[in-house]
Short mmCIF file of C-alpha atoms in Angstrom, two decimals:
data_model
loop_
_atom_site.label_atom_id
_atom_site.label_comp_id
_atom_site.label_asym_id
_atom_site.label_seq_id
_atom_site.Cartn_x
_atom_site.Cartn_y
_atom_site.Cartn_z
CA MET A 1 -5.55 -20.44 12.05
CA ALA A 2 -2.89 -18.10 10.74
CA THR A 3 -2.60 -14.53 9.47
CA TYR A 4 -0.30 -13.96 6.50
CA ALA A 5 0.84 -10.53 5.33
CA ILE A 6 1.76 -10.42 1.62
CA GLY A 7 3.68 -7.67 -0.16
CA ASP A 8 2.73 -5.73 -3.28
CA ILE A 9 1.04 -7.95 -5.89
CA GLN A 10 0.60 -5.33 -8.66
CA GLY A 11 -1.43 -7.49 -10.97
CA CYS A 12 0.82 -10.57 -10.74
CA PHE A 13 -2.06 -12.98 -10.22
CA GLY A 14 -0.18 -16.17 -11.16
CA PRO A 15 2.60 -15.77 -8.57
CA PHE A 16 0.00 -14.68 -6.00
CA GLN A 17 -1.92 -17.91 -6.45
CA GLN A 18 1.29 -19.95 -6.37
CA LEU A 19 2.29 -18.31 -3.09
CA LEU A 20 -1.13 -19.05 -1.60
CA ARG A 21 -0.64 -22.71 -2.48
CA GLN A 22 2.86 -22.64 -1.00
CA ILE A 23 1.62 -21.36 2.36
CA GLU A 24 -1.43 -23.67 2.14
CA PHE A 25 -3.78 -20.75 2.61
CA ASN A 26 -7.23 -21.91 3.66
CA PRO A 27 -9.92 -19.19 3.49
CA GLY A 28 -12.05 -21.17 5.90
CA ARG A 29 -9.33 -20.91 8.51
CA ASP A 30 -6.70 -18.30 7.64
CA THR A 31 -6.61 -14.54 7.02
CA LEU A 32 -4.62 -12.48 4.53
CA TRP A 33 -3.28 -8.97 5.00
CA LEU A 34 -2.24 -7.27 1.74
CA THR A 35 0.05 -4.23 1.82
CA GLY A 36 -1.65 -2.40 -1.07
CA ASP A 37 -0.86 -1.95 -4.75
CA LEU A 38 -3.07 -4.86 -5.69
CA VAL A 39 -3.11 -3.60 -9.25
CA ASN A 40 -1.12 -2.09 -12.10
CA ARG A 41 1.97 -2.81 -14.16
CA GLY A 42 1.48 -6.58 -13.93
CA PRO A 43 -0.61 -8.48 -16.51
CA GLU A 44 -3.65 -9.57 -14.47
CA SER A 45 -4.84 -6.69 -12.33
CA LEU A 46 -8.50 -7.51 -12.93
CA GLU A 47 -8.02 -11.10 -11.78
CA VAL A 48 -6.28 -9.96 -8.60
CA LEU A 49 -9.02 -7.48 -7.79
CA ARG A 50 -11.77 -10.01 -8.44
CA TRP A 51 -10.11 -12.64 -6.25
CA VAL A 52 -9.62 -10.25 -3.34
CA PHE A 53 -13.18 -8.94 -3.65
CA ARG A 54 -14.54 -12.50 -3.70
CA HIS A 55 -12.58 -13.37 -0.55
CA SER A 56 -13.04 -10.02 1.19
CA ASP A 57 -14.35 -11.66 4.34
CA LYS A 58 -10.92 -13.24 4.81
CA VAL A 59 -8.71 -10.54 3.31
CA GLN A 60 -7.70 -7.22 4.85
CA ILE A 61 -6.08 -4.67 2.53
CA VAL A 62 -4.74 -1.14 2.76
CA LEU A 63 -4.75 1.15 -0.25
CA GLY A 64 -1.51 1.78 -2.15
CA ASN A 65 -0.57 4.51 -4.58
CA HIS A 66 -1.43 2.37 -7.63
CA ASP A 67 -4.85 1.53 -6.17
CA LEU A 68 -5.56 5.24 -5.68
CA HIS A 69 -4.27 5.96 -9.19
CA LEU A 70 -6.79 3.44 -10.53
CA LEU A 71 -9.62 5.17 -8.65
CA ALA A 72 -8.59 8.59 -9.96
CA VAL A 73 -8.24 7.37 -13.55
CA ALA A 74 -11.64 5.69 -13.38
CA GLU A 75 -13.20 9.06 -12.53
CA GLY A 76 -11.35 10.89 -15.29
CA PHE A 77 -8.84 12.66 -13.05
CA GLY A 78 -5.67 10.86 -14.04
CA LYS A 79 -4.07 9.74 -17.28
CA VAL A 80 -3.52 6.09 -18.20
CA ARG A 81 0.25 5.91 -18.52
CA SER A 82 2.05 3.82 -21.11
CA ASP A 83 3.08 1.22 -18.52
CA ASP A 84 -0.29 1.06 -16.75
CA THR A 85 -2.32 -2.15 -17.00
CA LEU A 86 -5.68 -0.89 -15.82
CA LEU A 87 -7.87 -0.99 -18.92
CA ASP A 88 -9.21 -4.50 -18.21
CA ILE A 89 -10.64 -3.22 -14.93
CA LEU A 90 -12.01 -0.02 -16.45
CA ASN A 91 -13.71 -1.96 -19.25
CA ALA A 92 -14.98 -4.90 -17.19
CA GLY A 93 -18.69 -5.44 -16.68
CA ASP A 94 -18.11 -5.70 -12.94
CA GLY A 95 -15.57 -2.86 -12.94
CA LYS A 96 -17.80 -0.35 -11.15
CA LEU A 97 -18.65 -2.89 -8.44
CA LEU A 98 -14.97 -3.57 -7.86
CA LEU A 99 -14.02 0.12 -7.87
CA ASP A 100 -16.79 1.07 -5.45
CA TRP A 101 -15.56 -1.65 -3.11
CA LEU A 102 -11.92 -0.59 -3.47
CA ARG A 103 -12.78 3.03 -2.76
CA CYS A 104 -14.15 2.04 0.66
CA GLN A 105 -11.03 0.17 1.80
CA PRO A 106 -8.79 1.57 4.57
CA LEU A 107 -5.56 3.48 4.22
CA MET A 108 -4.19 1.95 7.43
CA ILE A 109 -5.18 -0.75 9.89
CA GLU A 110 -4.16 -1.65 13.43
CA GLN A 111 -5.00 -5.15 14.66
CA GLN A 112 -3.42 -8.04 16.56
CA GLY A 113 -0.63 -5.82 17.91
CA TYR A 114 0.43 -4.76 14.38
CA ALA A 115 -0.21 -1.73 12.19
CA MET A 116 -0.20 -1.95 8.40
CA VAL A 117 0.20 0.86 5.87
CA HIS A 118 1.37 0.78 2.27
CA ALA A 119 4.44 3.06 2.52
CA GLY A 120 5.05 4.54 5.96
CA LEU A 121 4.26 7.08 8.67
CA LEU A 122 5.72 10.54 9.16
CA PRO A 123 7.98 10.87 12.23
CA GLU A 124 5.56 13.19 14.07
CA TRP A 125 2.72 10.66 14.07
CA THR A 126 2.00 8.11 16.76
CA VAL A 127 0.15 5.06 15.51
CA ASP A 128 -3.05 6.35 17.10
CA ARG A 129 -2.63 9.74 15.46
CA ALA A 130 -1.93 8.14 12.10
CA MET A 131 -5.04 5.99 12.40
CA GLY A 132 -7.12 9.11 12.96
CA LEU A 133 -5.58 10.83 9.95
CA ALA A 134 -6.15 7.75 7.79
CA GLU A 135 -9.80 7.81 8.79
CA GLU A 136 -10.09 11.42 7.59
CA VAL A 137 -8.96 10.29 4.13
CA GLU A 138 -11.19 7.20 4.24
CA ASP A 139 -14.22 9.33 5.08
CA CYS A 140 -13.57 11.44 1.97
CA LEU A 141 -13.01 8.45 -0.30
CA SER A 142 -16.11 6.61 0.83
CA GLY A 143 -18.33 9.69 1.11
CA PRO A 144 -20.57 11.46 -1.39
CA ARG A 145 -17.88 13.97 -2.43
CA TYR A 146 -15.22 11.40 -3.28
CA ARG A 147 -14.89 12.70 -6.85
CA ASP A 148 -13.89 16.14 -5.57
CA PHE A 149 -11.24 14.52 -3.39
CA LEU A 150 -9.85 12.40 -6.25
CA SER A 151 -9.79 15.41 -8.58
CA ARG A 152 -7.33 17.15 -6.24
CA LEU A 153 -5.33 14.15 -5.08
CA TYR A 154 -2.28 14.45 -7.35
CA GLY A 155 0.65 16.60 -6.25
CA ASN A 156 3.84 16.49 -4.18
CA LYS A 157 3.11 19.33 -1.78
CA PRO A 158 3.02 20.02 1.08
CA THR A 159 6.11 18.09 2.21
CA ARG A 160 6.11 18.90 5.90
CA TRP A 161 3.51 18.02 8.49
CA SER A 162 1.77 20.59 10.64
CA ASP A 163 -1.28 20.14 12.82
CA GLU A 164 -2.48 23.41 11.29
CA LEU A 165 -2.80 21.91 7.81
CA LYS A 166 -6.39 21.77 6.62
CA GLY A 167 -8.44 20.71 3.63
CA ILE A 168 -6.90 19.05 0.62
CA GLU A 169 -3.32 19.96 1.62
CA ARG A 170 -3.73 18.04 4.86
CA LEU A 171 -5.32 15.05 3.14
CA ARG A 172 -2.82 15.00 0.27
CA LEU A 173 0.14 14.92 2.66
CA VAL A 174 -1.43 12.05 4.60
CA VAL A 175 -1.95 10.12 1.35
CA ASN A 176 1.55 10.85 0.06
CA ALA A 177 3.17 9.75 3.30
CA MET A 178 1.10 6.61 3.70
CA THR A 179 1.23 5.49 0.06
CA ARG A 180 4.35 7.03 -1.57
CA MET A 181 7.00 7.76 1.07
CA ARG A 182 10.37 6.05 1.30
CA LEU A 183 12.76 8.68 2.62
CA VAL A 184 12.64 11.82 4.72
CA THR A 185 15.16 14.53 5.54
CA ARG A 186 16.78 14.45 8.95
CA ASP A 187 14.27 16.98 10.20
CA GLY A 188 11.30 15.01 8.90
CA GLU A 189 10.46 16.59 5.54
CA LEU A 190 8.98 14.21 3.01
CA ASP A 191 11.08 13.30 -0.05
CA LEU A 192 9.29 11.72 -3.01
CA ALA A 193 12.07 11.81 -5.59
CA PHE A 194 14.38 8.94 -4.64
CA LYS A 195 13.14 5.42 -5.43
CA GLY A 196 16.30 3.32 -5.54
CA GLU A 197 18.36 1.12 -3.27
CA LEU A 198 19.07 2.39 0.21
CA ASP A 199 22.86 2.47 -0.15
CA LYS A 200 22.48 4.84 -3.11
CA ALA A 201 20.30 7.36 -1.29
CA PRO A 202 21.53 10.95 -0.95
CA ALA A 203 23.40 11.61 2.30
CA ASN A 204 20.83 14.13 3.52
CA LEU A 205 18.03 11.55 3.43
CA LEU A 206 17.21 8.53 5.55
CA PRO A 207 14.47 5.89 5.60
CA TRP A 208 11.27 7.11 7.20
CA PHE A 209 11.57 4.38 9.83
CA ASP A 210 15.03 5.64 10.90
CA ALA A 211 13.91 9.24 11.43
CA PRO A 212 15.11 10.58 14.81
CA GLY A 213 12.34 10.57 17.38
CA ARG A 214 9.88 8.64 15.22
CA ARG A 215 6.78 8.53 17.40
CA SER A 216 5.38 5.30 15.92
CA ALA A 217 8.43 3.34 17.09
CA GLY A 218 7.59 0.35 19.24
CA THR A 219 4.53 -0.80 17.32
CA PRO A 220 5.39 -3.36 14.60
CA ILE A 221 4.49 -1.76 11.26
CA ILE A 222 3.93 -3.90 8.15
CA CYS A 223 4.49 -2.07 4.88
CA GLY A 224 5.41 -2.52 1.23
CA HIS A 225 5.97 -0.03 -1.59
CA TRP A 226 9.80 0.08 -1.54
CA SER A 227 10.73 -2.86 -3.76
CA ALA A 228 14.35 -1.69 -4.09
CA LEU A 229 14.72 -2.04 -0.32
CA GLY A 230 13.71 -5.70 -0.47
CA LEU A 231 12.80 -7.73 2.57
CA TYR A 232 13.59 -5.66 5.66
CA VAL A 233 12.51 -7.01 9.02
CA THR A 234 13.36 -5.58 12.44
CA GLU A 235 11.57 -5.65 15.77
CA ASP A 236 9.09 -3.00 14.66
CA ILE A 237 9.44 -2.70 10.86
CA LEU A 238 8.34 -5.45 8.47
CA SER A 239 8.82 -4.21 4.91
CA ILE A 240 7.81 -7.00 2.55
CA ASP A 241 7.64 -5.65 -1.01
CA THR A 242 10.31 -7.82 -2.63
CA GLY A 243 9.71 -6.81 -6.24
CA CYS A 244 7.69 -9.64 -7.76
CA LEU A 245 6.76 -7.35 -10.64
CA TRP A 246 10.42 -6.73 -11.45
CA GLY A 247 11.57 -10.35 -11.37
CA GLY A 248 12.24 -10.45 -7.63
CA SER A 249 9.94 -12.46 -5.41
CA LEU A 250 6.54 -12.34 -3.75
CA THR A 251 6.78 -12.56 0.02
CA ALA A 252 4.38 -13.67 2.73
CA LEU A 253 5.03 -13.25 6.43
CA ARG A 254 3.10 -15.23 9.03
CA LEU A 255 2.30 -12.86 11.86
CA GLU A 256 2.07 -15.46 14.59
CA ASP A 257 5.74 -16.46 14.38
CA ARG A 258 7.16 -14.09 11.73
CA GLN A 259 8.15 -16.95 9.45
CA VAL A 260 8.88 -15.70 5.94
CA PHE A 261 7.73 -17.49 2.77
CA SER A 262 9.12 -16.39 -0.58
CA LEU A 263 8.24 -17.26 -4.18
CA PRO A 264 10.64 -16.33 -7.02
CA CYS A 265 8.87 -14.39 -9.79
CA PRO A 266 9.68 -14.25 -13.51
CA ALA A 267 10.98 -10.92 -14.75
CA GLU A 268 8.50 -10.89 -17.63
CA GLN A 269 5.56 -10.21 -15.29
CA ALA A 270 5.44 -6.56 -16.26
CA LEU A 271 3.85 -5.68 -19.58
CA SER A 272 5.63 -3.31 -21.92
#
């Protein structure tokens, strides 16, 4: 029995299946954790979503920004961008079944001594606090008023956490931090503009996991989202989006011993 965490797949079904063969994944014995962004930009988003749905008793996912974008677009609240590869899902006969299932997936999990979230946690949040905030979002997404929530999801503000935040501003900041964040200012304000390599980041910004006084420190956090960062593993941060979509690699990490497995990916994965 083993638990493998795998970084952002983004519709790259072929490399995903090759990596599963490489690690000798056995759904009768093993478990997968997926860091979110199952879909979009790669050529086979529908195939990825179908496979994960079919094996959902052995796969644990958290929602990423591209997964939420798919849900919003499906309800008419977002535009299909020129580099999106979501139409196969939207037009599929089983598309609604898959989307209804996806909408009920968590934003964050905590199991086996690890936490997993797509992007990161704001410095003010303990893991327990973050789990509670994630559940607030999950209740909206899985509840009867989910369309109202999705209709107001897009936006970059607010950028600073306060316990006094309420309503959609509170929920949007939780979503943006957990699914879009890479960097924060030194006093903890969310930055959503920079997406590049760490050594090219502006001097006033630092990775969310290096924020002074980060209250989630000490619990190992598995995340993805920041492909330009690459594989980054410390005692309590395991960032495993290694840019399969962009010709990097797809990475799996076995939780029991932290062994890393990596599969090189062809650059032509993304569709133009």
